[in-house]
């Protein structure tokens, strides 16, 4: 039997432990900051990512990757509320180390556990950093806003309408448990992030996504008429049965998203109603003297490691809501203040007598639990009581300093019938960052197909990137790499080149200082680096820039006029399909045959049969597939919009293109087809027809009709490399192209290609003594 004396001693010891609880006076900012400092310090004792052998950004077991991202979000809040920068370097290090190869928090070593919600919490941390002007990353690193946008962009393309009418799945990868579950936290994070990006950037595309997400969640019952937010639903049953568990972080994610939409829409009544309803709906978590409880697990002692932290996010997002929707302040603080006092009292356990437990309703009687989640929850609810003392989140027009990417200059240039963004290779960061930069700059992916959040034009010919740098190769002035960027998806493809944009590379390189005028080759004569910088030809000097295309390993000479160290842009040269006139640029593609396959005819045949259709597979400038339009019962005069609206044509052509890619040796199987090559085009004999602008063209003005498809979209004109391949095939007996050209050519110097916007002439193919294609299109440097 235990004596009363021993019982008394134990009671005294417990009393001593209680006296070490966190002291908190909500009337004193210093007291709040002191309490927050103590809790943050004890929380960081669990983190070893900054220690020798540790992985920056990771928490040790049993904590999952997502919670580390959530923790860094809390540390950003800690700096925002207290001004204490003690953990800023650790936070920046962790957030940058875990970005993944494409700077979108798709970290390869997390594929076994990473869901849309996990990625979302990292993106939200980056968004918070942008909103509160947290110290920016180094110049050559991805910036906070760019990271948040990248997360949003990767998730937008995962919006899944195959089941339940839409929504994000919980899991990203099919092999993870939960792939069939569409849950509120994944969609709530997406909604939260989209609404905040709309507020920060002013871009309505984000707001449209937020509206769509809300409408979908409401339509399937994840949000009910009382604004309760339920956990999720299984898409195997088409989301007809709802899991009605309620978690604090689901309500919080939706609340702050709705508050941002209220702010973005200038206080619209519908979003005010939704904010008010969601805030009232949180009452389910505050039924005990306005002290927050995780009702789904806390009272029955079933909360797992993840769930220990959930109250942190409701606290965080309730406080932030008061900045976006100030009318909520009194109601929010009526809940956060008593919860903060109770949380501070619960921080009374562990060997130091101040570790925080989960059950705030227990007051000073520690519940026996401790960990990162408990510290996070207590820290957020306590420091949130400083919300009135800090400035509102900034936007890009009210003092926000976070950028869409790295610090570099970009230029938007047109080349022939296309436009592209050009980068100086010397100004770009490490190559692993390029994908995220290119997608962000162009505004991809955009499921609406408009690229309003960037500089893209919503079609394949206006969604291109060129990287130009000084060349170290003998006989070349600049290196040029071309990237075709998806409009609706996140594809960044460098498998093919772009002859149209090649026209801009030499002139842009000269203008941007990639090379100097005195370094370029004399056009039509001798010279080179250190030479005279071109010969006099009337207005300015005619110069030749020698371009090495890294996509194909081929050399192209670009000839144009320059004056005072810059390319002359004004002139009377006109290209069909391009409005206005400009200075002429001539290109000569040296040895264009076998750009990717090593052969002009990759299969060795003038024709190959695919799906019962006779085709010609040729590789000059880019690999191409040509087939008669008549073989598909399609008129050769078909226009791009008619191709788009045809019920089966694009899918039929894509099937042929994919099989041709395997035949040409561009890939080993149909599962690994490049998106950009081979190009595919319908070929037809010349005939009178109308162009896209309504003008008429007669059959006597062209040698062959061509309708090209580029990256899955009908081209408005024709890519130069496709025109080159047509010219090459026109001189080979037995090809599809030669077969439709039955009369004398319009111009003996080349092949006149008729396209939907007019005409393009490619020079006569130049064959060497072995019959190999040596040159096409234009005149060389000598």
XYZ file of C-alpha atoms in Angstrom:
782
model
C 0.000 0.000 0.000
C 1.234 3.478 -0.840
C 1.282 5.774 2.117
C -0.447 9.108 2.131
C 2.963 10.734 2.453
C 4.101 9.282 -0.929
C 0.839 10.351 -2.532
C 1.381 13.853 -1.227
C 4.950 13.911 -2.587
C 3.715 12.889 -6.057
C 1.101 15.580 -5.927
C 3.752 18.142 -5.038
C 5.980 16.936 -7.922
C 3.086 17.265 -10.345
C 2.489 20.704 -8.989
C 6.137 21.636 -9.654
C 5.729 20.462 -13.251
C 2.650 22.626 -13.688
C 4.507 25.716 -12.563
C 6.815 25.301 -15.577
C 3.884 25.718 -17.992
C 4.157 28.469 -20.603
C 3.165 31.802 -19.114
C 0.915 33.844 -21.383
C -0.685 37.267 -21.012
C -2.626 38.087 -24.171
C -2.723 41.745 -23.187
C 1.063 41.895 -23.576
C 2.775 41.580 -26.959
C 6.027 40.787 -25.194
C 4.378 37.929 -23.315
C 2.937 36.472 -26.536
C 6.306 36.733 -28.283
C 8.103 35.171 -25.323
C 5.688 32.234 -25.246
C 6.020 31.786 -29.013
C 9.810 31.870 -28.747
C 9.867 29.139 -26.121
C 7.485 26.878 -28.033
C 9.371 27.394 -31.317
C 12.652 26.530 -29.624
C 11.260 23.281 -28.247
C 9.691 22.457 -31.620
C 12.981 22.850 -33.447
C 14.615 20.350 -31.103
C 12.847 17.697 -33.198
C 14.423 18.945 -36.452
C 17.798 17.643 -37.564
C 17.856 18.762 -41.190
C 20.464 21.399 -40.412
C 22.782 18.965 -38.647
C 25.640 16.948 -40.121
C 24.155 13.940 -41.884
C 20.646 15.394 -41.809
C 18.558 16.197 -44.889
C 17.508 19.848 -45.091
C 13.743 20.140 -45.133
C 13.052 16.685 -43.698
C 11.766 15.780 -40.261
C 12.850 12.455 -38.789
C 10.442 9.524 -38.379
C 7.600 9.257 -37.558
C 6.851 12.542 -39.313
C 5.863 12.577 -42.969
C 7.357 14.982 -45.507
C 4.304 17.216 -45.694
C 4.538 18.184 -42.028
C 8.007 19.615 -42.552
C 6.540 21.930 -45.184
C 3.778 22.858 -42.774
C 6.382 23.508 -40.055
C 8.283 25.919 -42.300
C 5.007 27.713 -42.980
C 4.618 28.135 -39.222
C 8.188 29.434 -38.911
C 7.412 32.008 -41.610
C 4.427 33.045 -39.496
C 6.690 33.145 -36.430
C 8.984 35.672 -38.134
C 5.972 37.617 -39.428
C 4.432 37.940 -35.969
C 7.520 38.339 -33.769
C 10.253 39.736 -36.023
C 12.598 37.056 -34.670
C 14.802 35.852 -37.550
C 16.472 33.022 -35.611
C 14.993 30.336 -37.876
C 14.979 32.197 -41.203
C 18.137 30.585 -42.603
C 16.925 27.099 -41.675
C 13.545 27.834 -43.238
C 14.996 29.140 -46.494
C 17.401 26.216 -46.690
C 14.672 23.642 -46.102
C 12.156 25.189 -48.505
C 14.728 25.399 -51.309
C 16.332 21.999 -50.746
C 13.032 20.180 -51.210
C 11.859 21.912 -54.410
C 12.629 18.938 -56.662
C 14.211 18.947 -60.126
C 11.463 21.115 -61.642
C 11.061 23.517 -58.707
C 7.495 22.449 -58.016
C 7.882 20.359 -54.840
C 7.602 17.134 -56.783
C 10.547 15.621 -54.933
C 11.584 12.238 -56.421
C 12.440 10.630 -53.074
C 8.921 11.308 -51.766
C 6.893 9.466 -54.426
C 5.856 6.744 -51.965
C 4.002 9.223 -49.789
C 3.464 12.455 -51.723
C -0.133 13.370 -52.417
C -1.693 16.539 -53.723
C -2.217 17.696 -50.139
C 1.451 17.096 -49.243
C 2.640 19.107 -52.225
C 0.004 21.707 -51.449
C 1.348 22.404 -47.965
C 4.805 23.148 -49.370
C 3.301 25.426 -52.003
C 1.247 27.199 -49.351
C 4.394 27.786 -47.281
C 5.998 29.434 -50.314
C 2.825 31.483 -50.850
C 2.955 32.682 -47.246
C 6.576 33.715 -47.739
C 5.598 35.838 -50.740
C 2.635 37.420 -48.942
C 4.550 38.515 -45.834
C 7.730 39.566 -47.683
C 9.774 36.867 -46.043
C 13.440 37.293 -47.077
C 13.760 36.248 -50.707
C 15.941 33.330 -51.813
C 19.272 33.987 -53.540
C 18.929 35.489 -57.007
C 19.730 32.271 -58.875
C 17.286 30.202 -56.830
C 13.550 29.762 -57.438
C 11.568 32.551 -55.826
C 8.638 32.121 -53.426
C 5.939 33.221 -55.843
C 7.340 31.059 -58.631
C 7.300 28.026 -56.350
C 3.689 28.621 -55.321
C 2.684 29.059 -58.965
C 4.548 25.917 -59.988
C 2.698 23.852 -57.390
C -0.621 25.271 -58.533
C 0.197 24.673 -62.198
C 1.155 21.039 -61.672
C -2.058 20.435 -59.762
C -4.314 22.226 -62.241
C -3.485 19.653 -64.921
C -4.398 16.870 -62.476
C -7.980 18.121 -62.217
C -9.778 14.901 -62.981
C -13.143 14.928 -64.722
C -13.163 11.184 -65.447
C -14.964 10.562 -62.149
C -17.169 12.604 -59.828
C -17.370 15.433 -62.359
C -13.990 16.843 -61.393
C -11.729 17.369 -58.399
C -8.218 16.414 -57.376
C -7.417 12.957 -56.149
C -5.787 12.579 -52.758
C -2.790 10.738 -54.177
C -0.771 11.753 -57.225
C 0.603 8.334 -58.112
C -1.620 5.393 -58.983
C 0.427 2.963 -56.889
C -0.274 4.782 -53.615
C -3.196 3.903 -51.357
C -5.819 6.606 -51.573
C -5.546 7.237 -55.326
C -9.276 6.603 -55.641
C -10.114 9.065 -52.874
C -10.994 12.689 -53.624
C -10.562 14.532 -50.365
C -11.231 17.993 -49.066
C -7.708 18.818 -47.968
C -6.201 18.226 -51.417
C -8.914 20.276 -53.064
C -8.955 22.742 -50.177
C -5.231 23.441 -50.518
C -5.714 23.920 -54.263
C -8.634 26.290 -53.615
C -6.682 28.108 -50.891
C -3.619 28.534 -53.084
C -5.598 29.587 -56.163
C -7.544 32.240 -54.268
C -4.374 33.641 -52.719
C -2.561 33.691 -56.066
C -5.513 35.567 -57.547
C -5.268 38.139 -54.758
C -1.484 38.437 -55.035
C -1.174 38.582 -58.824
C -4.555 39.950 -59.885
C -4.768 37.159 -62.459
C -8.351 36.042 -62.884
C -7.415 32.544 -64.076
C -6.575 31.625 -60.487
C -9.898 33.006 -59.302
C -11.736 30.986 -61.943
C -10.052 27.836 -60.680
C -10.992 28.725 -57.109
C -14.625 29.222 -58.149
C -14.609 25.926 -60.015
C -13.136 24.071 -57.032
C -15.694 25.500 -54.615
C -18.564 24.703 -56.958
C -17.355 21.130 -57.394
C -16.880 20.509 -53.668
C -20.321 21.921 -52.965
C -21.941 19.945 -55.790
C -20.822 16.539 -54.499
C -21.495 17.381 -50.849
C -18.020 17.964 -49.420
C -19.415 21.326 -48.299
C -23.011 21.175 -47.082
C -25.703 23.790 -46.540
C -24.373 24.480 -43.052
C -20.882 25.063 -44.434
C -19.518 21.998 -42.718
C -16.538 20.648 -44.662
C -16.346 16.856 -44.783
C -13.307 14.687 -45.329
C -13.794 13.229 -48.817
C -15.368 10.619 -51.048
C -14.347 7.530 -52.996
C -14.489 7.890 -56.755
C -15.162 4.174 -57.215
C -18.731 5.071 -56.301
C -18.505 8.302 -58.307
C -18.385 10.266 -55.039
C -21.975 9.448 -54.120
C -21.074 8.537 -50.544
C -19.402 11.162 -48.372
C -17.033 10.476 -45.481
C -18.541 12.935 -43.000
C -15.580 13.238 -40.645
C -14.745 16.875 -39.940
C -11.154 18.031 -39.480
C -10.026 21.475 -38.435
C -7.614 21.954 -41.325
C -10.286 21.298 -43.959
C -12.445 24.075 -42.564
C -9.419 26.373 -42.255
C -8.236 25.834 -45.821
C -11.645 26.703 -47.205
C -12.111 29.660 -44.843
C -8.945 31.506 -45.865
C -9.539 30.704 -49.531
C -13.048 32.133 -49.309
C -11.740 35.206 -47.472
C -9.262 35.827 -50.280
C -12.045 35.476 -52.842
C -14.093 37.968 -50.813
C -11.147 40.349 -50.979
C -10.436 39.663 -54.655
C -14.067 40.312 -55.632
C -14.124 43.583 -53.671
C -16.427 42.288 -50.976
C -18.958 40.421 -53.099
C -22.028 39.275 -51.225
C -21.717 35.633 -52.261
C -18.211 35.333 -50.849
C -19.154 37.256 -47.690
C -21.948 34.725 -47.167
C -19.546 31.852 -47.677
C -16.937 33.300 -45.322
C -19.560 33.876 -42.644
C -21.001 30.412 -43.127
C -17.615 28.694 -42.913
C -16.679 30.665 -39.813
C -19.947 29.696 -38.156
C -19.341 26.115 -39.255
C -16.118 26.049 -37.222
C -18.263 26.176 -34.081
C -18.193 22.383 -34.160
C -14.557 22.610 -33.048
C -15.197 25.154 -30.271
C -17.987 23.628 -28.191
C -16.105 23.762 -24.877
C -15.726 27.384 -23.763
C -14.497 28.364 -27.242
C -11.422 26.127 -26.873
C -10.485 24.327 -30.066
C -10.881 20.528 -30.163
C -10.049 18.086 -32.974
C -13.484 16.514 -32.681
C -12.884 13.549 -34.997
C -10.154 12.017 -32.845
C -9.135 14.028 -29.784
C -11.874 13.131 -27.328
C -11.549 9.405 -28.079
C -7.725 9.435 -27.990
C -7.407 8.330 -31.628
C -5.412 11.208 -33.142
C -2.399 10.036 -35.151
C 0.895 11.854 -35.720
C -0.453 13.900 -38.635
C -3.636 14.870 -36.825
C -1.707 16.238 -33.836
C -0.848 19.262 -35.986
C -4.204 19.979 -37.660
C -5.290 22.635 -35.158
C -2.230 24.667 -36.156
C -3.651 25.289 -39.619
C -7.130 26.267 -38.532
C -5.532 28.732 -36.112
C -3.229 30.092 -38.817
C -5.941 30.461 -41.428
C -8.551 31.901 -39.069
C -6.139 34.663 -38.101
C -5.190 35.349 -41.722
C -8.882 35.510 -42.616
C -9.259 38.643 -40.483
C -6.884 40.484 -42.811
C -8.739 39.501 -45.971
C -12.235 39.852 -44.466
C -11.934 42.286 -41.539
C -15.598 41.859 -40.547
C -14.630 38.463 -39.108
C -12.131 39.791 -36.559
C -14.283 39.781 -33.428
C -15.742 36.333 -34.063
C -12.323 34.866 -34.868
C -10.587 36.294 -31.831
C -13.424 35.147 -29.570
C -12.222 31.651 -30.428
C -8.462 32.068 -30.819
C -7.906 33.949 -27.550
C -9.355 31.316 -25.166
C -7.779 28.573 -27.238
C -4.384 30.269 -26.913
C -4.699 30.542 -23.151
C -5.672 26.890 -22.881
C -2.875 25.811 -25.229
C -0.296 27.667 -23.136
C -1.537 25.920 -20.013
C -1.304 22.549 -21.757
C 2.392 23.228 -22.489
C 3.312 21.720 -19.133
C 4.782 18.286 -19.866
C 7.937 16.489 -20.806
C 11.252 16.490 -18.999
C 11.511 20.269 -19.265
C 7.988 20.749 -17.902
C 6.824 22.851 -20.856
C 6.215 20.475 -23.771
C 2.805 21.064 -25.317
C 0.044 18.483 -25.324
C -2.885 18.200 -27.703
C -5.871 18.433 -25.347
C -6.135 22.119 -24.640
C -9.469 21.563 -22.885
C -7.509 19.776 -20.128
C -5.981 23.074 -19.095
C -2.797 22.635 -17.059
C -3.165 18.869 -16.762
C -0.776 17.652 -19.446
C -2.299 14.917 -21.611
C 0.971 12.997 -21.845
C 1.547 13.617 -25.568
C 4.251 15.701 -27.196
C 5.790 16.177 -30.617
C 6.150 18.469 -33.602
C 2.396 18.576 -34.213
C 1.527 19.604 -30.679
C 4.201 22.333 -30.743
C 2.979 23.571 -34.125
C -0.608 23.822 -32.934
C 0.243 25.685 -29.740
C 2.665 28.013 -31.523
C 0.186 28.993 -34.233
C -2.759 29.622 -31.928
C -0.676 31.717 -29.534
C 1.197 33.842 -32.088
C -2.029 34.362 -34.061
C -3.125 36.677 -31.267
C -0.682 39.225 -32.703
C -2.598 39.424 -35.992
C -3.865 42.954 -35.411
C -0.311 44.219 -34.826
C 1.121 43.072 -38.182
C 0.571 44.429 -41.681
C -1.795 42.786 -44.101
C -0.400 40.358 -46.663
C 1.136 42.191 -49.603
C 0.441 41.728 -53.305
C 2.592 42.419 -56.328
C 1.057 45.916 -56.440
C 1.243 46.733 -52.716
C 4.859 46.036 -51.857
C 5.305 42.357 -52.649
C 8.895 41.664 -53.689
C 8.664 37.980 -54.622
C 8.985 37.396 -58.353
C 7.695 34.798 -60.768
C 11.167 33.345 -61.083
C 14.821 34.177 -61.189
C 16.424 37.499 -61.903
C 16.957 37.553 -65.675
C 15.958 39.437 -68.793
C 13.655 37.893 -71.370
C 12.669 39.069 -74.823
C 9.581 38.326 -76.879
C 10.516 38.028 -80.554
C 8.786 36.793 -83.646
C 10.439 34.585 -86.224
C 8.586 33.970 -89.474
C 5.004 32.967 -88.484
C 5.768 32.254 -84.820
C 6.726 34.024 -81.623
C 8.958 32.948 -78.768
C 10.535 34.038 -75.529
C 14.327 34.208 -75.835
C 16.753 33.837 -72.935
C 20.462 34.553 -72.751
C 21.954 31.274 -71.532
C 24.459 33.206 -69.422
C 21.615 34.743 -67.407
C 19.825 31.500 -66.566
C 20.418 29.474 -63.393
C 21.312 25.780 -63.353
C 19.504 23.780 -66.018
C 17.401 21.883 -63.474
C 15.485 25.124 -62.874
C 14.650 25.806 -66.525
C 11.403 23.847 -66.751
C 9.780 25.774 -63.905
C 10.976 29.089 -65.335
C 9.705 28.382 -68.842
C 6.291 27.218 -67.647
C 5.919 30.233 -65.372
C 6.976 32.783 -67.985
C 4.618 31.418 -70.633
C 1.724 30.778 -68.230
C 1.541 27.016 -68.639
C -0.230 24.805 -67.984
C -3.496 26.613 -68.598
C -6.447 24.196 -68.857
C -8.432 27.038 -70.427
C -5.877 27.170 -73.254
C -5.205 30.927 -73.006
C -1.935 31.316 -71.043
C -3.263 34.514 -69.470
C -0.877 34.122 -66.554
C 2.147 34.465 -68.819
C 3.488 35.600 -72.158
C 2.271 32.655 -74.224
C -0.389 33.037 -76.882
C -2.529 29.963 -76.226
C -1.438 28.040 -79.355
C 1.621 25.897 -80.053
C 3.222 28.424 -82.419
C 3.110 31.051 -79.651
C 4.281 28.820 -76.788
C 7.990 28.495 -77.461
C 11.271 29.146 -75.679
C 14.698 29.794 -77.213
C 17.924 29.767 -75.205
C 20.876 31.444 -76.917
C 24.464 31.577 -75.706
C 27.931 32.185 -77.072
C 29.358 29.059 -78.681
C 32.701 27.480 -77.881
C 32.497 25.310 -81.000
C 34.821 25.966 -83.924
C 33.013 27.576 -86.822
C 30.015 28.668 -84.736
C 29.107 31.962 -83.090
C 26.137 30.996 -80.917
C 24.502 27.866 -79.523
C 20.724 27.695 -79.768
C 18.359 25.344 -77.930
C 14.662 25.282 -78.698
C 11.862 24.200 -76.334
C 8.241 23.561 -77.294
C 6.087 24.256 -74.235
C 2.647 22.765 -73.729
C -0.260 25.183 -73.484
C -2.664 23.023 -71.465
C -0.064 20.739 -69.896
C 3.420 20.975 -68.378
C 5.311 19.541 -71.337
C 8.684 21.164 -72.037
C 10.036 19.336 -75.080
C 13.456 19.847 -76.670
C 13.323 16.877 -79.021
C 12.833 19.083 -82.097
C 14.164 22.325 -83.508
C 12.208 25.306 -84.806
C 13.261 26.745 -88.132
C 10.895 29.697 -87.829
C 12.439 30.909 -84.581
C 15.906 30.242 -85.985
C 15.352 33.429 -87.985
C 15.375 35.456 -84.761
C 18.404 33.849 -83.112
C 21.261 35.590 -84.950
C 19.751 39.062 -84.813
C 18.721 38.665 -81.172
C 22.186 37.401 -80.220
C 23.743 40.494 -81.742
C 21.261 42.898 -80.129
C 21.592 41.331 -76.683
C 25.387 41.288 -76.668
C 25.763 37.524 -76.867
C 28.230 38.357 -79.643
C 29.631 41.632 -80.949
C 29.413 42.977 -84.503
C 33.167 42.729 -84.978
C 33.019 39.021 -84.075
C 30.573 37.917 -86.765
C 31.343 36.461 -90.172
C 31.345 38.588 -93.316
C 28.326 37.603 -95.398
C 29.197 36.414 -98.876
C 32.954 36.716 -98.368
C 35.917 35.989 -96.134
C 36.249 37.030 -92.530
C 35.298 35.692 -89.177
C 35.850 36.594 -85.575
C 38.107 39.597 -85.466
C 37.209 40.458 -89.081
C 35.525 43.525 -90.495
C 32.088 42.686 -89.157
C 30.248 42.356 -92.467
C 30.353 44.018 -95.858
C 28.690 47.296 -96.765
C 25.361 46.731 -98.546
C 23.508 50.029 -98.730
C 21.819 50.571 -95.364
C 24.123 48.891 -92.848
C 26.376 45.851 -93.172
C 25.368 42.379 -94.247
C 26.531 39.922 -91.628
C 26.286 36.206 -91.052
C 25.836 34.582 -87.648
C 26.750 30.896 -87.525
C 24.298 29.052 -85.286
C 24.781 25.623 -83.746
C 21.425 24.046 -82.984
C 21.801 21.742 -79.965
C 18.483 20.012 -80.665
C 19.721 18.540 -83.930
C 23.496 18.983 -83.832
C 23.246 20.958 -87.094
C 24.688 24.304 -88.212
C 22.609 27.107 -89.711
C 23.848 30.396 -91.159
C 21.684 33.467 -90.506
C 22.279 36.418 -92.833
C 20.880 39.891 -92.166
C 21.771 43.561 -92.156
C 23.175 45.305 -89.087
C 24.081 48.843 -88.165
C 25.653 50.388 -85.051
C 26.023 46.967 -83.449
C 22.359 45.962 -83.831
C 20.274 44.142 -86.396
C 18.200 46.363 -88.660
C 14.535 45.555 -88.105
C 12.729 47.866 -90.523
C 12.220 46.794 -94.107
C 9.727 45.926 -96.798
C 10.054 42.133 -96.670
C 6.737 40.378 -96.168
C 5.880 36.811 -95.075
C 2.435 35.340 -95.623
C 0.707 34.764 -92.291
C 2.556 37.602 -90.536
C 1.091 41.098 -90.374
C 3.306 43.975 -91.484
C 6.769 44.072 -93.009
C 10.329 43.957 -91.700
C 13.966 43.430 -92.573
C 14.807 40.263 -94.448
C 16.689 37.433 -92.745
C 17.991 34.570 -94.852
C 18.823 31.156 -93.445
C 20.982 28.404 -94.875
C 20.690 25.033 -93.215
C 23.966 23.199 -93.714
C 23.686 19.434 -94.023
C 20.086 19.339 -92.710
C 19.495 15.701 -93.571
C 19.201 13.273 -90.672
C 18.624 15.918 -88.015
C 17.607 13.250 -85.484
C 17.897 9.926 -87.322
C 21.120 10.406 -89.302
C 19.348 9.725 -92.626
C 17.305 11.734 -95.069
C 14.999 8.717 -95.457
C 15.091 7.068 -92.017
C 13.593 3.773 -93.194
C 15.466 3.822 -96.512
C 12.136 3.903 -98.350
C 10.481 6.610 -100.389
C 7.166 5.445 -98.957
C 6.010 3.412 -95.955
C 2.525 2.085 -95.311
C 1.002 2.893 -91.912
C -2.552 1.837 -91.071
C -3.079 1.091 -94.759
C -2.066 4.620 -95.792
C 0.958 5.393 -97.964
C 3.258 7.874 -96.235
C 6.680 9.379 -96.764
C 9.003 9.584 -93.754
C 11.739 12.155 -94.248
C 14.234 13.813 -91.896
C 15.466 17.218 -93.081
C 15.575 19.970 -90.469
C 13.121 17.923 -88.405
C 11.707 14.411 -88.912
C 8.395 14.633 -90.778
C 5.556 12.373 -91.897
C 3.728 13.233 -95.133
C 0.524 11.608 -96.328
C -1.993 12.488 -99.033
C -5.006 14.355 -97.704
C -7.104 12.308 -100.107
C -6.128 9.098 -98.296
C -8.254 10.278 -95.356
C -10.994 11.740 -97.589
C -9.941 15.202 -96.467
C -9.733 18.142 -98.919
C -6.197 19.494 -99.227
C -7.604 23.003 -98.804
C -8.898 22.320 -95.280
C -8.244 25.225 -92.883
C -6.891 25.013 -89.313
C -10.223 25.693 -87.623
C -11.821 22.944 -89.713
C -9.090 20.518 -88.663
C -9.735 21.444 -85.032
C -13.452 20.847 -85.344
C -13.196 17.589 -87.271
C -14.357 14.762 -84.978
C -11.575 12.261 -85.777
C -8.874 13.850 -87.925
C -6.430 14.942 -85.222
C -6.620 11.629 -83.390
C -6.127 9.720 -86.658
C -3.088 11.795 -87.561
C -1.664 11.420 -84.061
C -1.954 7.632 -84.301
C -0.090 7.660 -87.634
C 2.518 10.061 -86.252
C 3.200 7.851 -83.256
C 3.657 4.734 -85.362
C 5.904 6.682 -87.733
C 8.089 7.745 -84.807
C 8.823 4.112 -84.018
C 9.492 3.288 -87.682
C 11.911 6.215 -87.923
C 13.823 5.049 -84.866
C 12.987 8.130 -82.790
C 11.855 5.893 -79.925
C 11.542 2.237 -79.095
C 7.846 2.031 -78.323
C 4.555 3.884 -78.593
C 4.783 4.742 -74.892
C 7.819 6.999 -75.359
C 6.877 9.152 -78.361
C 8.350 12.695 -78.327
C 5.685 15.380 -78.323
C 7.286 17.585 -80.976
C 8.605 15.095 -83.512
C 7.971 13.773 -85.986
C 5.902 16.566 -87.460
C 3.003 15.367 -89.579
C 1.377 17.063 -92.562
C -1.330 16.459 -95.134
C -0.134 16.844 -98.745
C -2.290 17.686 -101.763
C -1.925 18.878 -105.357
C -2.205 22.623 -105.975
C -5.717 23.963 -106.480
C -7.652 27.202 -106.211
C -8.787 27.853 -102.655
C -9.470 30.396 -99.902
C -6.958 31.240 -97.151
C -7.746 31.688 -93.457
C -8.133 35.452 -93.956
C -10.605 34.963 -96.812
C -8.227 35.885 -99.599
C -8.054 33.657 -102.667
C -5.028 31.881 -104.087
C -4.871 30.086 -107.425
C -3.333 26.710 -108.156
C -0.844 28.338 -110.514
C 0.821 30.158 -107.589
C 1.888 27.056 -105.639
C 3.552 23.709 -106.213
C 2.011 21.726 -103.353
C -0.585 22.189 -100.625
C 0.553 21.451 -97.060
C -1.448 21.384 -93.827
C 0.913 20.781 -90.919
C 0.174 19.651 -87.375
C 2.572 20.834 -84.684
C 2.443 19.589 -81.080
C -1.090 18.327 -81.614
C -2.440 21.572 -83.054
C -3.046 22.586 -86.689
C -0.440 25.120 -87.733
C -1.722 28.470 -88.984
C 0.986 28.490 -91.655
C 3.813 25.956 -91.981
C 6.961 25.416 -89.892
C 10.111 26.196 -91.876
C 11.541 22.774 -91.107
C 8.405 21.140 -92.523
C 8.805 23.278 -95.639
C 12.418 22.137 -95.873
C 11.406 18.506 -95.624
C 8.772 19.069 -98.326
C 11.440 20.579 -100.618
C 13.753 17.639 -99.943
C 11.028 15.052 -100.578
C 9.998 16.850 -103.761
C 13.302 15.859 -105.364
C 13.093 12.170 -104.453
C 11.352 9.883 -106.888
C 8.449 7.919 -105.451
C 7.666 10.095 -102.435
C 4.167 11.247 -101.600
C 5.262 14.837 -102.167
C 6.757 14.139 -105.591
C 3.593 12.268 -106.482
C 1.310 15.297 -106.125
C 3.643 17.645 -108.018
C 2.966 16.686 -111.602
C 3.844 19.851 -113.530
C 6.604 22.429 -113.954
C 7.374 24.318 -110.775
C 6.238 27.867 -110.144
C 9.824 28.988 -109.417
C 12.832 27.079 -110.677
C 14.832 28.097 -107.579
C 12.701 26.135 -105.177
C 9.393 24.634 -104.076
C 6.468 26.971 -103.377
C 4.462 25.532 -100.500
C 0.843 26.578 -100.134
C -0.343 26.819 -96.533
C -3.430 28.125 -94.787
C -2.103 31.682 -94.622
C -0.451 31.932 -98.045
C 2.801 30.718 -99.556
C 6.337 29.819 -98.481
C 9.195 29.107 -100.865
C 11.974 26.746 -99.830
C 15.068 26.805 -101.997
C 16.000 23.937 -104.251
C 17.554 21.110 -102.314
C 21.329 20.930 -102.741
C 22.727 17.406 -103.104
C 26.391 16.464 -102.906
C 28.159 13.903 -105.081
C 26.810 11.021 -102.985
C 23.235 12.251 -103.294
C 23.104 13.408 -99.668
C 21.173 16.572 -98.845
C 23.784 19.249 -98.054
C 21.909 22.516 -97.916
C 18.511 24.168 -98.123
C 16.969 27.601 -98.087
C 18.931 30.761 -98.647
C 22.577 31.645 -99.085
C 25.570 30.824 -96.897
C 28.213 33.004 -95.315
C 30.639 32.334 -98.153
